[in-house]
Coordinates of C-alpha atoms in Angstrom, one line a residue:
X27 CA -25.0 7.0 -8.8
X28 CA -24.2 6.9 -12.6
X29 CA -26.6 3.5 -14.0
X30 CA -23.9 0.7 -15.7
X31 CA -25.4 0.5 -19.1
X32 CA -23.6 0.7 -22.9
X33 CA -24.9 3.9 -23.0
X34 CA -23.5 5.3 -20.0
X35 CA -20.0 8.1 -20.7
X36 CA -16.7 6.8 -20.0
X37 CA -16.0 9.8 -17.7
X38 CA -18.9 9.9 -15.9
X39 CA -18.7 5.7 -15.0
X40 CA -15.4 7.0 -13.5
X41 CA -16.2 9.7 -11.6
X42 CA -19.0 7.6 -10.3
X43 CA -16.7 5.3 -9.2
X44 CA -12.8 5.9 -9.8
X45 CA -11.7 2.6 -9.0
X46 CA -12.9 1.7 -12.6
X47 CA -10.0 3.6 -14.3
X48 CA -8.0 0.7 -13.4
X49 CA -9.8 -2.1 -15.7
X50 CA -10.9 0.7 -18.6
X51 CA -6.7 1.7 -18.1
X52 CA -5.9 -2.1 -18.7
X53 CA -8.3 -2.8 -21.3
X54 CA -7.2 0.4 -23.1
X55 CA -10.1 2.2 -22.8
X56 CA -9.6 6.0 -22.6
X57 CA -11.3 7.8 -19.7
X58 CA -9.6 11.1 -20.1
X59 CA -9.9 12.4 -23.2
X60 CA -12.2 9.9 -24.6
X61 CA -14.6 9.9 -21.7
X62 CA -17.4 11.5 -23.8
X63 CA -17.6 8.2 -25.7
X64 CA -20.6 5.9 -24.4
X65 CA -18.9 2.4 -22.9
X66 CA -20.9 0.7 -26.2
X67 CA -18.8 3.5 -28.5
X68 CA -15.7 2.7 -26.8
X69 CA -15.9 -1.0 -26.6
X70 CA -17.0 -0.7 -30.6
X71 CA -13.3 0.9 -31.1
X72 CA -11.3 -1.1 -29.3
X73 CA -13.5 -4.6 -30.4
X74 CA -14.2 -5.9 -27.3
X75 CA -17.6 -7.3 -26.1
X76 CA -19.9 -4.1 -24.5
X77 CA -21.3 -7.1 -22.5
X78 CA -18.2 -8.9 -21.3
X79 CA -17.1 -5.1 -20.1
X80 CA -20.6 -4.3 -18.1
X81 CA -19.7 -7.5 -16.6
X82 CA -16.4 -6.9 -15.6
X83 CA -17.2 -3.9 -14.2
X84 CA -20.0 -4.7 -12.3
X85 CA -18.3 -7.3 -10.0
X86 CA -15.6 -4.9 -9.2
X87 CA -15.4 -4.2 -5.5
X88 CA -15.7 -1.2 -4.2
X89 CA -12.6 0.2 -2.7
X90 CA -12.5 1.3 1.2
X91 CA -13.8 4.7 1.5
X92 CA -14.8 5.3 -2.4
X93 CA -17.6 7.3 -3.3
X94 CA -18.8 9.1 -6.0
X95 CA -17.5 13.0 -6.2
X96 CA -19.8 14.0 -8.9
X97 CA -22.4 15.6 -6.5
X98 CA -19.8 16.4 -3.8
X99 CA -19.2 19.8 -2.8
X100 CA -16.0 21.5 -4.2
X101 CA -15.0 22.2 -0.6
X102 CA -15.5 19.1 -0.1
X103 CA -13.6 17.5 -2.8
X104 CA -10.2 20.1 -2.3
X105 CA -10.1 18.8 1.8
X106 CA -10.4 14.9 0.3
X107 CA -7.5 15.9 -2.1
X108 CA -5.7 17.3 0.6
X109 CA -6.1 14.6 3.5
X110 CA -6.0 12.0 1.4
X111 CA -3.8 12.4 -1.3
X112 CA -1.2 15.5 0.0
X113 CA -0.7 14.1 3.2
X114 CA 0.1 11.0 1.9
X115 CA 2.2 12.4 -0.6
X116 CA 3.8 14.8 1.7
X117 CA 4.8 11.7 3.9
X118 CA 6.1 9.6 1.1
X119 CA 8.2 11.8 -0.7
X120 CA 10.8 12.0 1.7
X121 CA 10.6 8.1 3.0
X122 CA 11.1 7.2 -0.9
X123 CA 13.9 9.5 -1.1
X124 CA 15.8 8.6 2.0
X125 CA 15.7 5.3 0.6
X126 CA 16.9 6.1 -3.1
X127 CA 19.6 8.3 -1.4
X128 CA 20.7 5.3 0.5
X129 CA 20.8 3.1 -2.9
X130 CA 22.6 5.4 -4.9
X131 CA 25.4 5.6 -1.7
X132 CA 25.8 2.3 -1.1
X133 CA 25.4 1.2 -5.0
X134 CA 26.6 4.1 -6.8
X135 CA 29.8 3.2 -7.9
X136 CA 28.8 0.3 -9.5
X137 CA 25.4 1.2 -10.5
X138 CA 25.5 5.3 -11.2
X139 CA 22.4 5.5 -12.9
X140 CA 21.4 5.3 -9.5
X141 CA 23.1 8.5 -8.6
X142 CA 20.9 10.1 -11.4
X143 CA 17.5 8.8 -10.0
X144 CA 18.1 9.5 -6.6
X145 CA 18.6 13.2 -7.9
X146 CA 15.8 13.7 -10.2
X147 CA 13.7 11.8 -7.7
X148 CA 14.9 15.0 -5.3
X149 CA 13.9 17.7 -7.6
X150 CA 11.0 16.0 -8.4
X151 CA 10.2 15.7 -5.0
X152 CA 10.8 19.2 -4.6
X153 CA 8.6 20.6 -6.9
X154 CA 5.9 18.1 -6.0
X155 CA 5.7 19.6 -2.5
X156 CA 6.0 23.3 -3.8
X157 CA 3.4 22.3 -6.0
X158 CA 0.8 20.7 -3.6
X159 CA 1.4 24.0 -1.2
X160 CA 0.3 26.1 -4.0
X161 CA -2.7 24.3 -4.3
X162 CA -3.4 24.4 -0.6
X163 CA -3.0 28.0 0.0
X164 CA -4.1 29.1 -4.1
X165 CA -6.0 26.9 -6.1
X166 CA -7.9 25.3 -3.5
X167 CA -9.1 28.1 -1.5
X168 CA -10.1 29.8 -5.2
X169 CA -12.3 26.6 -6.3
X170 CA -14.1 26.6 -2.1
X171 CA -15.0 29.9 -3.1
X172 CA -16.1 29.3 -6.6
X173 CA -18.3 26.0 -4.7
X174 CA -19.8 28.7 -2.4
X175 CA -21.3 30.8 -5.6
X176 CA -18.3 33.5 -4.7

């Protein structure tokens, strides 16, 4: 459990707790690349009140199923990845593009920029599922062993 404070990284309040990306995002507080920056540092930058953002972030509700995946096994992590976010993914991808197709069918003549992003949506789509099955059967396996000292 990372301690909300000024003094407390960017990065690490996020890991703690993800669901905080969403104010620092809206606030325009970099988390990615500027998540080495103390919250005081960053609030400095972008003028805003260290205070008033401690606050903020403190009565932010924790999402269903959040927790922290600083400490969390690698394993661990690569299976949330997968059940959480590939499944979903893998289910969505070809609901969104059904739909889209459908649009760009019924509309296309009269709006045929839909045409175009019901068929980048498709490669897209494509790719994304090539993509996560690397990671399943690569990546994920590699980082599982890495977790296990291997």
């Amino acid at each position: 459990m990372i301690s909300l404070s000024t003094h407390a990284r960017i990065g690490d309040l996020v890991a703690d707790r993800p669901s905080r990306s969403r104010l620092f995002a809206k606030l325009g507080i970099d988390f990615c690349c500027g998540g080495k920056k103390t919250l005081e540092q960053a609030c400095r930058e972008k003028q805003l009140d260290p205070g008033d953002v401690l606050s903020a972030l403190a009565k932010l509700p924790r999402s269903d199923g959040e927790r922290s995946w600083v400490d969390a096994p690698l394993a661990r992590l690569c299976d949330h990845i997968q059940t959480c976010h590939h499944d979903f993914t893998r289910a969505e991808i070809p609901r969104v593009g059904g739909l889209l197709a459908k649009v760009a069918r019924v509309h296309g003549d009269r709006h045929p920029a839909m045409v175009e992003v019901a068929a980048v949506f498709a490669a897209f789509g494509d790719e994304m599922l090539a993509h996560m099955l690397k990671e399943e059967l690569v990546l994920f396996p590699a980082i599982a062993r890495l977790g296990e000292g291997g």
